[in-house]
Short mmCIF file of C-alpha atoms in Angstrom, two decimals:
data_model
loop_
_atom_site.label_atom_id
_atom_site.label_comp_id
_atom_site.label_asym_id
_atom_site.label_seq_id
_atom_site.Cartn_x
_atom_site.Cartn_y
_atom_site.Cartn_z
CA UNK A 152 60.05 53.11 87.64
CA UNK A 153 60.11 56.18 85.38
CA UNK A 154 61.60 58.28 88.18
CA UNK A 155 64.35 55.68 88.66
CA UNK A 156 65.20 55.77 84.91
CA UNK A 157 65.20 59.57 85.05
CA UNK A 158 67.57 59.54 88.04
CA UNK A 159 69.96 57.10 86.31
CA UNK A 160 69.90 59.26 83.17
CA UNK A 161 70.93 62.30 85.21
CA UNK A 162 73.74 60.32 86.89
CA UNK A 163 74.92 59.12 83.46
CA UNK A 164 74.97 62.68 82.10
CA UNK A 165 76.87 63.92 85.15
CA UNK A 166 79.33 61.04 84.98
CA UNK A 167 80.03 61.54 81.29
CA UNK A 168 80.44 65.31 81.55
CA UNK A 169 83.28 67.07 83.32
CA UNK A 170 82.52 70.40 84.92
CA UNK A 171 85.37 72.84 85.39
CA UNK A 172 84.62 75.53 87.92
CA UNK A 173 87.00 78.43 88.34
CA UNK A 174 87.42 79.40 91.96
CA UNK A 175 89.18 82.29 93.63
CA UNK A 176 89.29 80.28 96.85
CA UNK A 177 92.57 78.69 97.84
CA UNK A 178 90.76 76.19 100.08
CA UNK A 179 89.98 72.57 99.34
CA UNK A 180 87.92 72.03 96.19
CA UNK A 181 85.21 69.36 96.40
CA UNK A 182 84.42 67.76 93.01
CA UNK A 183 80.82 67.98 91.82
CA UNK A 184 80.11 64.23 91.98
CA UNK A 185 81.55 63.98 95.49
CA UNK A 186 79.26 66.81 96.58
CA UNK A 187 76.27 65.20 94.83
CA UNK A 188 76.90 61.80 96.48
CA UNK A 189 77.25 63.43 99.91
CA UNK A 190 73.98 65.34 99.49
CA UNK A 191 72.02 62.33 98.27
CA UNK A 192 73.38 60.11 101.07
CA UNK A 193 71.64 62.32 103.66
CA UNK A 194 68.13 61.10 102.99
CA UNK A 195 65.11 62.52 104.73
CA UNK A 196 63.58 59.98 107.12
CA UNK A 197 65.32 60.07 110.45
CA UNK A 198 65.12 63.19 112.62
CA UNK A 199 68.48 64.56 113.70
CA UNK A 200 69.45 65.79 117.18
CA UNK A 201 69.51 69.54 117.77
CA UNK A 202 70.58 71.46 120.85
CA UNK A 203 67.85 73.98 121.69
CA UNK A 204 68.33 76.74 124.26
CA UNK A 205 65.23 77.27 126.40
CA UNK A 206 65.49 81.06 126.28
CA UNK A 207 65.10 80.83 122.46
CA UNK A 208 61.69 79.14 122.78
CA UNK A 209 59.27 82.05 122.96
CA UNK A 210 56.41 80.00 124.44
CA UNK A 211 58.61 78.89 127.37
CA UNK A 212 60.46 82.14 128.05
CA UNK A 213 60.26 83.39 131.64
CA UNK A 214 61.57 86.93 132.30
CA UNK A 215 64.51 87.12 134.72
CA UNK A 216 64.82 83.34 134.96
CA UNK A 217 67.72 80.96 134.52
CA UNK A 218 67.00 77.38 133.44
CA UNK A 219 69.29 74.56 134.52
CA UNK A 220 70.23 73.01 132.25
CA UNK A 221 70.02 75.96 129.84
CA UNK A 222 69.45 73.76 126.79
CA UNK A 223 68.10 70.37 125.80
CA UNK A 224 68.58 67.88 123.01
CA UNK A 225 65.55 67.30 120.79
CA UNK A 226 65.14 65.67 117.38
CA UNK A 227 64.04 67.70 114.38
CA UNK A 228 63.11 67.36 110.71
CA UNK A 229 64.02 70.34 108.53
CA UNK A 230 65.93 71.30 105.41
CA UNK A 231 69.29 70.67 107.09
CA UNK A 232 68.32 67.10 108.07
CA UNK A 233 67.70 65.38 104.78
CA UNK A 234 67.98 65.69 101.04
CA UNK A 235 64.79 65.69 98.96
CA UNK A 236 65.29 65.01 95.26
CA UNK A 237 62.57 67.38 94.02
CA UNK A 238 63.48 71.09 94.30
CA UNK A 239 59.96 71.95 95.53
CA UNK A 240 60.14 69.42 98.39
CA UNK A 241 61.60 69.73 101.85
CA UNK A 242 62.10 67.39 104.80
CA UNK A 243 59.20 67.74 107.26
CA UNK A 244 58.02 65.97 110.40
CA UNK A 245 55.20 63.45 109.92
CA UNK A 246 55.28 61.86 113.40
CA UNK A 247 55.91 63.49 116.78
CA UNK A 248 55.96 62.55 120.43
CA UNK A 249 55.35 64.97 123.26
CA UNK A 250 57.91 64.85 126.04
CA UNK A 251 57.74 66.44 129.48
CA UNK A 252 61.13 67.87 130.36
CA UNK A 253 61.95 69.05 133.89
CA UNK A 254 64.22 72.00 134.65
CA UNK A 255 65.46 73.82 137.70
CA UNK A 256 64.35 77.47 137.38
CA UNK A 257 65.92 80.27 139.39
CA UNK A 258 64.68 83.87 139.43
CA UNK A 259 67.64 86.25 139.04
CA UNK A 260 66.16 88.94 141.29
CA UNK A 261 64.77 86.79 144.07
CA UNK A 262 66.39 85.16 147.08
CA UNK A 263 63.83 82.37 146.97
CA UNK A 264 64.82 78.79 146.35
CA UNK A 265 64.92 77.54 142.77
CA UNK A 266 61.71 75.92 141.59
CA UNK A 267 61.20 72.79 139.51
CA UNK A 268 59.44 73.45 136.22
CA UNK A 269 58.24 70.98 133.61
CA UNK A 270 57.59 71.97 130.01
CA UNK A 271 56.15 69.87 127.22
CA UNK A 272 58.05 69.78 123.95
CA UNK A 273 57.39 68.03 120.65
CA UNK A 274 60.12 65.64 119.59
CA UNK A 275 60.05 64.68 115.90
CA UNK A 276 60.15 60.90 115.41
CA UNK A 277 59.80 60.48 111.62
CA UNK A 278 60.43 62.70 108.61
CA UNK A 279 59.46 62.62 104.93
CA UNK A 280 59.89 64.74 101.84
CA UNK A 281 56.81 66.83 101.04
CA UNK A 282 55.95 69.77 98.82
CA UNK A 283 56.89 73.13 100.30
CA UNK A 284 54.01 75.37 101.23
CA UNK A 285 53.43 78.35 98.98
CA UNK A 286 53.36 81.76 100.69
CA UNK A 287 50.59 84.35 100.21
CA UNK A 288 52.76 86.07 97.56
CA UNK A 289 52.80 82.87 95.49
CA UNK A 290 56.50 82.30 96.10
CA UNK A 291 57.84 79.10 97.54
CA UNK A 292 59.44 79.99 100.88
#
């Protein structure tokens, strides 16, 4: 309840105050409240689809191999997925499913037939806002 009152107080202050920002850019200017509403509307909770290239996944990299397809669609929770109201929080995965994904793998330097390969990936299924971990230097990453 106190957090809700605090949030409404901030919205009131922002609504009653006009911010003028000088910009050297000649592009479109997005007003502060429009930007704030857009950020807050992207709540953390539902993982978002991401295209991941197999050759970027270190644990599944095979030298001199081509995967077909070269990428796959998985769901992820991260800072670009959802807005967390507290500055020390970020959107993290709290539930995951493992999925076996099959690819056709061809060795670039071999005349042999392509092989079928299955790799197991974690697909995020639910996100939540949680406190960021503190690094060994004491800074929040």
